[in-house]
């Protein structure tokens, strides 16, 4: 989540049943079962992404990055003929550019598949089966799976955009900070005289109607993941309709 939104996200996750949600740098760390992760994807109005931690290891340099990624059992999460995309943040000795860091992570993963199966996953930067996030910080690498796929501000209700649009997640955060849920429940009005593309008004209506913000999204980062449980997800979708 963007910096400053963490307290609102903690409250959201607590309401969803998260275990011990704690603000972190640019987000919130929390525990729970897979169902909770799905609920966070479907119901969080302020989160940008939901990441599932997969591994963490010491990072002394680019060789350690390759080795740590190569040792992880990626075949438990991705089929050999699947597709992946890698996003890399931070830096470590030998890696001072995110593109190079992502390239070395991708190399380590596909090399493992090639060695074990004789074939390797492809790369799809738009809609991969697995979107992998690696953060190099303070001498350690944190590896996570992006369950959301795309940024969660893309609700699915906007067919076109305008210049300098207000992000849906930020609009929702402003409304929550202004105590709009309680105002709406009491029958209070919302006035936005400079509504632009209507983001605040739409988000306010969805909050007032208890409409799941992810209900219209057509793509999720977990649909191609081998750990995905479609019956569980479909049940949560049915409950949200």
CSV table of N, CA, C and O in Angstrom, one decimal, residues 167-237:
chain,number,residue,atom,x,y,z
A,167,UNK,N,-6.4,7.6,-8.3
A,167,UNK,CA,-6.5,6.1,-8.2
A,167,UNK,C,-7.6,5.7,-7.3
A,167,UNK,O,-7.9,6.3,-6.2
A,168,UNK,N,-8.2,4.6,-7.6
A,168,UNK,CA,-9.4,4.1,-6.9
A,168,UNK,C,-9.0,3.8,-5.4
A,168,UNK,O,-9.8,4.0,-4.5
A,169,UNK,N,-7.8,3.2,-5.2
A,169,UNK,CA,-7.4,2.9,-3.9
A,169,UNK,C,-7.2,4.1,-3.0
A,169,UNK,O,-7.6,4.1,-1.8
A,170,UNK,N,-6.7,5.2,-3.6
A,170,UNK,CA,-6.5,6.4,-2.9
A,170,UNK,C,-7.9,7.1,-2.6
A,170,UNK,O,-8.1,7.6,-1.5
A,171,UNK,N,-8.8,7.0,-3.6
A,171,UNK,CA,-10.1,7.6,-3.3
A,171,UNK,C,-10.8,6.8,-2.2
A,171,UNK,O,-11.4,7.5,-1.3
A,172,UNK,N,-10.7,5.5,-2.2
A,172,UNK,CA,-11.3,4.7,-1.1
A,172,UNK,C,-10.6,5.1,0.3
A,172,UNK,O,-11.3,5.2,1.3
A,173,UNK,N,-9.3,5.3,0.3
A,173,UNK,CA,-8.6,5.7,1.5
A,173,UNK,C,-9.1,7.0,2.0
A,173,UNK,O,-9.3,7.2,3.2
A,174,UNK,N,-9.3,8.0,1.1
A,174,UNK,CA,-9.8,9.3,1.5
A,174,UNK,C,-11.2,9.2,2.2
A,174,UNK,O,-11.5,9.8,3.2
A,175,UNK,N,-12.0,8.4,1.5
A,175,UNK,CA,-13.4,8.2,2.1
A,175,UNK,C,-13.4,7.5,3.4
A,175,UNK,O,-14.2,7.8,4.3
A,176,UNK,N,-12.5,6.5,3.6
A,176,UNK,CA,-12.5,5.8,4.9
A,176,UNK,C,-11.9,6.7,5.9
A,176,UNK,O,-12.4,6.7,7.1
A,177,UNK,N,-10.9,7.5,5.6
A,177,UNK,CA,-10.4,8.5,6.5
A,177,UNK,C,-11.4,9.5,7.0
A,177,UNK,O,-11.4,10.0,8.1
A,178,UNK,N,-12.3,9.9,6.1
A,178,UNK,CA,-13.4,10.8,6.4
A,178,UNK,C,-14.6,10.2,7.0
A,178,UNK,O,-15.6,10.8,7.3
A,179,UNK,N,-14.5,8.9,7.4
A,179,UNK,CA,-15.5,8.1,8.1
A,179,UNK,C,-16.8,8.0,7.2
A,179,UNK,O,-17.9,8.0,7.7
A,180,UNK,N,-16.6,7.9,5.9
A,180,UNK,CA,-17.7,7.8,5.0
A,180,UNK,C,-18.6,6.6,5.3
A,180,UNK,O,-19.9,6.7,5.2
A,181,UNK,N,-18.1,5.4,5.6
A,181,UNK,CA,-19.0,4.3,5.9
A,181,UNK,C,-20.1,4.6,7.0
A,181,UNK,O,-21.2,4.3,6.8
A,182,UNK,N,-19.6,5.3,8.1
A,182,UNK,CA,-20.6,5.6,9.1
A,182,UNK,C,-21.6,6.7,8.6
A,182,UNK,O,-22.8,6.7,8.9
A,183,UNK,N,-21.1,7.7,7.9
A,183,UNK,CA,-22.0,8.7,7.3
A,183,UNK,C,-23.0,8.1,6.4
A,183,UNK,O,-24.2,8.5,6.5
A,184,UNK,N,-22.6,7.2,5.5
A,184,UNK,CA,-23.5,6.6,4.6
A,184,UNK,C,-24.5,5.7,5.3
A,184,UNK,O,-25.7,5.7,5.0
A,185,UNK,N,-24.1,5.0,6.3
A,185,UNK,CA,-25.0,4.1,7.1
A,185,UNK,C,-26.1,5.0,7.8
A,185,UNK,O,-27.2,4.5,8.0
A,186,UNK,N,-25.7,6.2,8.2
A,186,UNK,CA,-26.7,7.1,8.8
A,186,UNK,C,-27.5,7.9,7.8
A,186,UNK,O,-28.3,8.7,8.2
A,187,UNK,N,-27.3,7.6,6.5
A,187,UNK,CA,-28.1,8.3,5.5
A,187,UNK,C,-27.6,9.6,5.1
A,187,UNK,O,-28.3,10.4,4.4
A,188,UNK,N,-26.3,9.9,5.5
A,188,UNK,CA,-25.7,11.2,5.1
A,188,UNK,C,-25.4,11.3,3.6
A,188,UNK,O,-25.2,10.3,3.0
A,189,UNK,N,-25.2,12.5,3.1
A,189,UNK,CA,-24.9,12.7,1.7
A,189,UNK,C,-23.5,12.7,1.4
A,189,UNK,O,-22.6,13.0,2.3
A,190,UNK,N,-23.1,12.6,0.1
A,190,UNK,CA,-21.7,12.8,-0.4
A,190,UNK,C,-21.8,13.9,-1.5
A,190,UNK,O,-22.6,13.7,-2.4
A,191,UNK,N,-21.0,14.9,-1.4
A,191,UNK,CA,-21.0,15.9,-2.4
A,191,UNK,C,-19.6,16.1,-2.9
A,191,UNK,O,-18.7,16.3,-2.1
A,192,UNK,N,-19.4,15.9,-4.2
A,192,UNK,CA,-18.1,16.1,-4.8
A,192,UNK,C,-18.3,17.0,-6.1
A,192,UNK,O,-18.5,16.5,-7.2
A,193,UNK,N,-18.2,18.3,-5.9
A,193,UNK,CA,-18.5,19.2,-7.0
A,193,UNK,C,-17.5,19.2,-8.1
A,193,UNK,O,-17.8,19.7,-9.2
A,194,UNK,N,-16.3,18.7,-7.8
A,194,UNK,CA,-15.3,18.7,-8.9
A,194,UNK,C,-14.9,17.2,-9.1
A,194,UNK,O,-13.8,16.8,-8.8
A,195,UNK,N,-15.9,16.4,-9.6
A,195,UNK,CA,-15.7,15.0,-9.5
A,195,UNK,C,-14.9,14.4,-10.6
A,195,UNK,O,-14.5,13.2,-10.5
A,196,UNK,N,-14.5,15.2,-11.6
A,196,UNK,CA,-13.6,14.6,-12.7
A,196,UNK,C,-14.2,13.4,-13.3
A,196,UNK,O,-15.3,13.4,-13.9
A,197,UNK,N,-13.5,12.3,-13.2
A,197,UNK,CA,-14.0,11.0,-13.8
A,197,UNK,C,-14.9,10.3,-12.8
A,197,UNK,O,-15.3,9.1,-13.1
A,198,UNK,N,-15.2,10.9,-11.7
A,198,UNK,CA,-16.2,10.3,-10.8
A,198,UNK,C,-15.7,9.2,-9.8
A,198,UNK,O,-16.5,8.5,-9.2
A,199,UNK,N,-14.4,9.1,-9.7
A,199,UNK,CA,-13.8,8.0,-8.8
A,199,UNK,C,-14.3,8.1,-7.4
A,199,UNK,O,-14.7,7.1,-6.8
A,200,UNK,N,-14.3,9.3,-6.8
A,200,UNK,CA,-14.7,9.4,-5.4
A,200,UNK,C,-16.2,9.0,-5.3
A,200,UNK,O,-16.6,8.2,-4.4
A,201,UNK,N,-17.0,9.4,-6.2
A,201,UNK,CA,-18.5,9.1,-6.2
A,201,UNK,C,-18.7,7.6,-6.3
A,201,UNK,O,-19.5,7.0,-5.6
A,202,UNK,N,-18.0,7.0,-7.3
A,202,UNK,CA,-18.1,5.5,-7.5
A,202,UNK,C,-17.7,4.7,-6.3
A,202,UNK,O,-18.4,3.8,-5.8
A,203,UNK,N,-16.5,5.1,-5.8
A,203,UNK,CA,-16.0,4.4,-4.6
A,203,UNK,C,-16.9,4.5,-3.4
A,203,UNK,O,-17.2,3.6,-2.6
A,204,UNK,N,-17.5,5.7,-3.3
A,204,UNK,CA,-18.4,6.0,-2.2
A,204,UNK,C,-19.6,5.1,-2.3
A,204,UNK,O,-20.2,4.6,-1.3
A,205,UNK,N,-20.2,5.0,-3.5
A,205,UNK,CA,-21.3,4.2,-3.8
A,205,UNK,C,-21.1,2.7,-3.5
A,205,UNK,O,-21.9,2.0,-2.9
A,206,UNK,N,-19.9,2.3,-3.8
A,206,UNK,CA,-19.5,0.9,-3.6
A,206,UNK,C,-19.4,0.6,-2.1
A,206,UNK,O,-19.7,-0.5,-1.6
A,207,UNK,N,-18.8,1.6,-1.4
A,207,UNK,CA,-18.7,1.4,0.1
A,207,UNK,C,-20.1,1.4,0.7
A,207,UNK,O,-20.4,0.6,1.6
A,208,UNK,N,-20.9,2.3,0.3
A,208,UNK,CA,-22.2,2.4,0.9
A,208,UNK,C,-23.1,1.2,0.6
A,208,UNK,O,-23.8,0.7,1.5
A,209,UNK,N,-22.8,0.6,-0.5
A,209,UNK,CA,-23.6,-0.6,-0.9
A,209,UNK,C,-22.9,-1.9,-0.5
A,209,UNK,O,-23.4,-3.0,-0.9
A,210,UNK,N,-21.8,-1.8,0.2
A,210,UNK,CA,-21.0,-3.0,0.6
A,210,UNK,C,-20.6,-3.9,-0.6
A,210,UNK,O,-20.8,-5.1,-0.5
A,211,UNK,N,-20.2,-3.3,-1.6
A,211,UNK,CA,-19.9,-3.9,-2.9
A,211,UNK,C,-18.4,-4.3,-2.9
A,211,UNK,O,-17.5,-3.4,-2.7
A,212,UNK,N,-18.0,-5.5,-3.1
A,212,UNK,CA,-16.6,-5.9,-3.1
A,212,UNK,C,-15.9,-5.2,-4.2
A,212,UNK,O,-16.3,-5.3,-5.4
A,213,UNK,N,-14.8,-4.5,-3.9
A,213,UNK,CA,-14.1,-3.8,-4.9
A,213,UNK,C,-13.4,-4.6,-6.0
A,213,UNK,O,-13.1,-4.1,-7.1
A,214,UNK,N,-13.2,-5.9,-5.8
A,214,UNK,CA,-12.6,-6.7,-6.8
A,214,UNK,C,-13.5,-7.6,-7.6
A,214,UNK,O,-13.1,-8.4,-8.4
A,215,UNK,N,-14.8,-7.4,-7.4
A,215,UNK,CA,-15.8,-8.3,-8.0
A,215,UNK,C,-15.8,-8.2,-9.5
A,215,UNK,O,-16.2,-9.2,-10.1
A,216,UNK,N,-15.5,-7.1,-10.1
A,216,UNK,CA,-15.5,-7.0,-11.6
A,216,UNK,C,-14.2,-7.3,-12.3
A,216,UNK,O,-14.2,-7.3,-13.5
A,217,UNK,N,-13.2,-7.5,-11.5
A,217,UNK,CA,-11.9,-7.8,-12.1
A,217,UNK,C,-11.9,-9.2,-12.8
A,217,UNK,O,-12.5,-10.1,-12.3
A,218,UNK,N,-11.3,-9.2,-14.0
A,218,UNK,CA,-11.3,-10.4,-14.8
A,218,UNK,C,-10.1,-11.3,-14.7
A,218,UNK,O,-10.0,-12.4,-15.1
A,219,UNK,N,-9.0,-10.7,-14.1
A,219,UNK,CA,-7.7,-11.4,-14.0
A,219,UNK,C,-7.2,-11.3,-12.6
A,219,UNK,O,-7.2,-10.3,-12.0
A,220,UNK,N,-6.6,-12.4,-12.1
A,220,UNK,CA,-6.0,-12.5,-10.8
A,220,UNK,C,-4.6,-13.2,-10.9
A,220,UNK,O,-4.5,-14.1,-11.8
A,221,UNK,N,-3.7,-12.8,-10.1
A,221,UNK,CA,-2.4,-13.4,-10.2
A,221,UNK,C,-2.3,-14.9,-9.7
A,221,UNK,O,-1.3,-15.5,-10.0
A,222,UNK,N,-3.3,-15.4,-9.0
A,222,UNK,CA,-3.3,-16.7,-8.5
A,222,UNK,C,-3.9,-17.8,-9.4
A,222,UNK,O,-3.9,-18.9,-9.2
A,223,UNK,N,-4.6,-17.3,-10.5
A,223,UNK,CA,-5.3,-18.3,-11.3
A,223,UNK,C,-4.4,-19.3,-12.0
A,223,UNK,O,-4.8,-20.5,-12.3
A,224,UNK,N,-3.2,-19.0,-12.3
A,224,UNK,CA,-2.2,-19.9,-12.9
A,224,UNK,C,-1.3,-20.5,-11.9
A,224,UNK,O,-0.4,-21.3,-12.3
A,225,UNK,N,-1.5,-20.2,-10.7
A,225,UNK,CA,-0.6,-20.7,-9.6
A,225,UNK,C,-1.1,-22.2,-9.2
A,225,UNK,O,-2.3,-22.4,-9.1
A,226,UNK,N,-0.1,-23.1,-9.1
A,226,UNK,CA,-0.5,-24.5,-8.8
A,226,UNK,C,-1.1,-24.6,-7.4
A,226,UNK,O,-1.8,-25.6,-7.1
A,227,UNK,N,-0.9,-23.6,-6.5
A,227,UNK,CA,-1.6,-23.7,-5.2
A,227,UNK,C,-3.0,-23.1,-5.1
A,227,UNK,O,-3.6,-23.1,-4.1
A,228,UNK,N,-3.5,-22.7,-6.3
A,228,UNK,CA,-4.8,-22.1,-6.3
A,228,UNK,C,-5.9,-23.1,-6.1
A,228,UNK,O,-5.8,-24.3,-6.5
A,229,UNK,N,-6.9,-22.8,-5.3
A,229,UNK,CA,-8.0,-23.7,-5.0
A,229,UNK,C,-9.3,-23.0,-5.6
A,229,UNK,O,-10.0,-22.3,-4.9
A,230,UNK,N,-9.7,-23.4,-6.8
A,230,UNK,CA,-10.8,-22.8,-7.5
A,230,UNK,C,-12.1,-22.9,-6.7
A,230,UNK,O,-12.9,-21.9,-6.6
A,231,UNK,N,-12.5,-24.0,-6.1
A,231,UNK,CA,-13.8,-24.1,-5.3
A,231,UNK,C,-13.8,-23.1,-4.2
A,231,UNK,O,-14.9,-22.5,-4.0
A,232,UNK,N,-12.7,-22.9,-3.5
A,232,UNK,CA,-12.7,-21.9,-2.4
A,232,UNK,C,-12.9,-20.5,-3.0
A,232,UNK,O,-13.7,-19.7,-2.4
A,233,UNK,N,-12.2,-20.1,-4.0
A,233,UNK,CA,-12.3,-18.8,-4.6
A,233,UNK,C,-13.8,-18.6,-5.1
A,233,UNK,O,-14.3,-17.5,-4.9
A,234,UNK,N,-14.3,-19.6,-5.8
A,234,UNK,CA,-15.6,-19.5,-6.4
A,234,UNK,C,-16.7,-19.3,-5.3
A,234,UNK,O,-17.7,-18.5,-5.4
A,235,UNK,N,-16.5,-19.9,-4.1
A,235,UNK,CA,-17.4,-19.7,-3.0
A,235,UNK,C,-17.4,-18.3,-2.5
A,235,UNK,O,-18.4,-17.7,-2.2
A,236,UNK,N,-16.2,-17.7,-2.4
A,236,UNK,CA,-16.0,-16.3,-1.9
A,236,UNK,C,-16.6,-15.4,-2.9
A,236,UNK,O,-17.3,-14.4,-2.5
A,237,UNK,N,-16.5,-15.7,-4.2
A,237,UNK,CA,-17.1,-14.8,-5.2
A,237,UNK,C,-18.6,-14.9,-5.1
A,237,UNK,O,-19.3,-13.8,-5.2
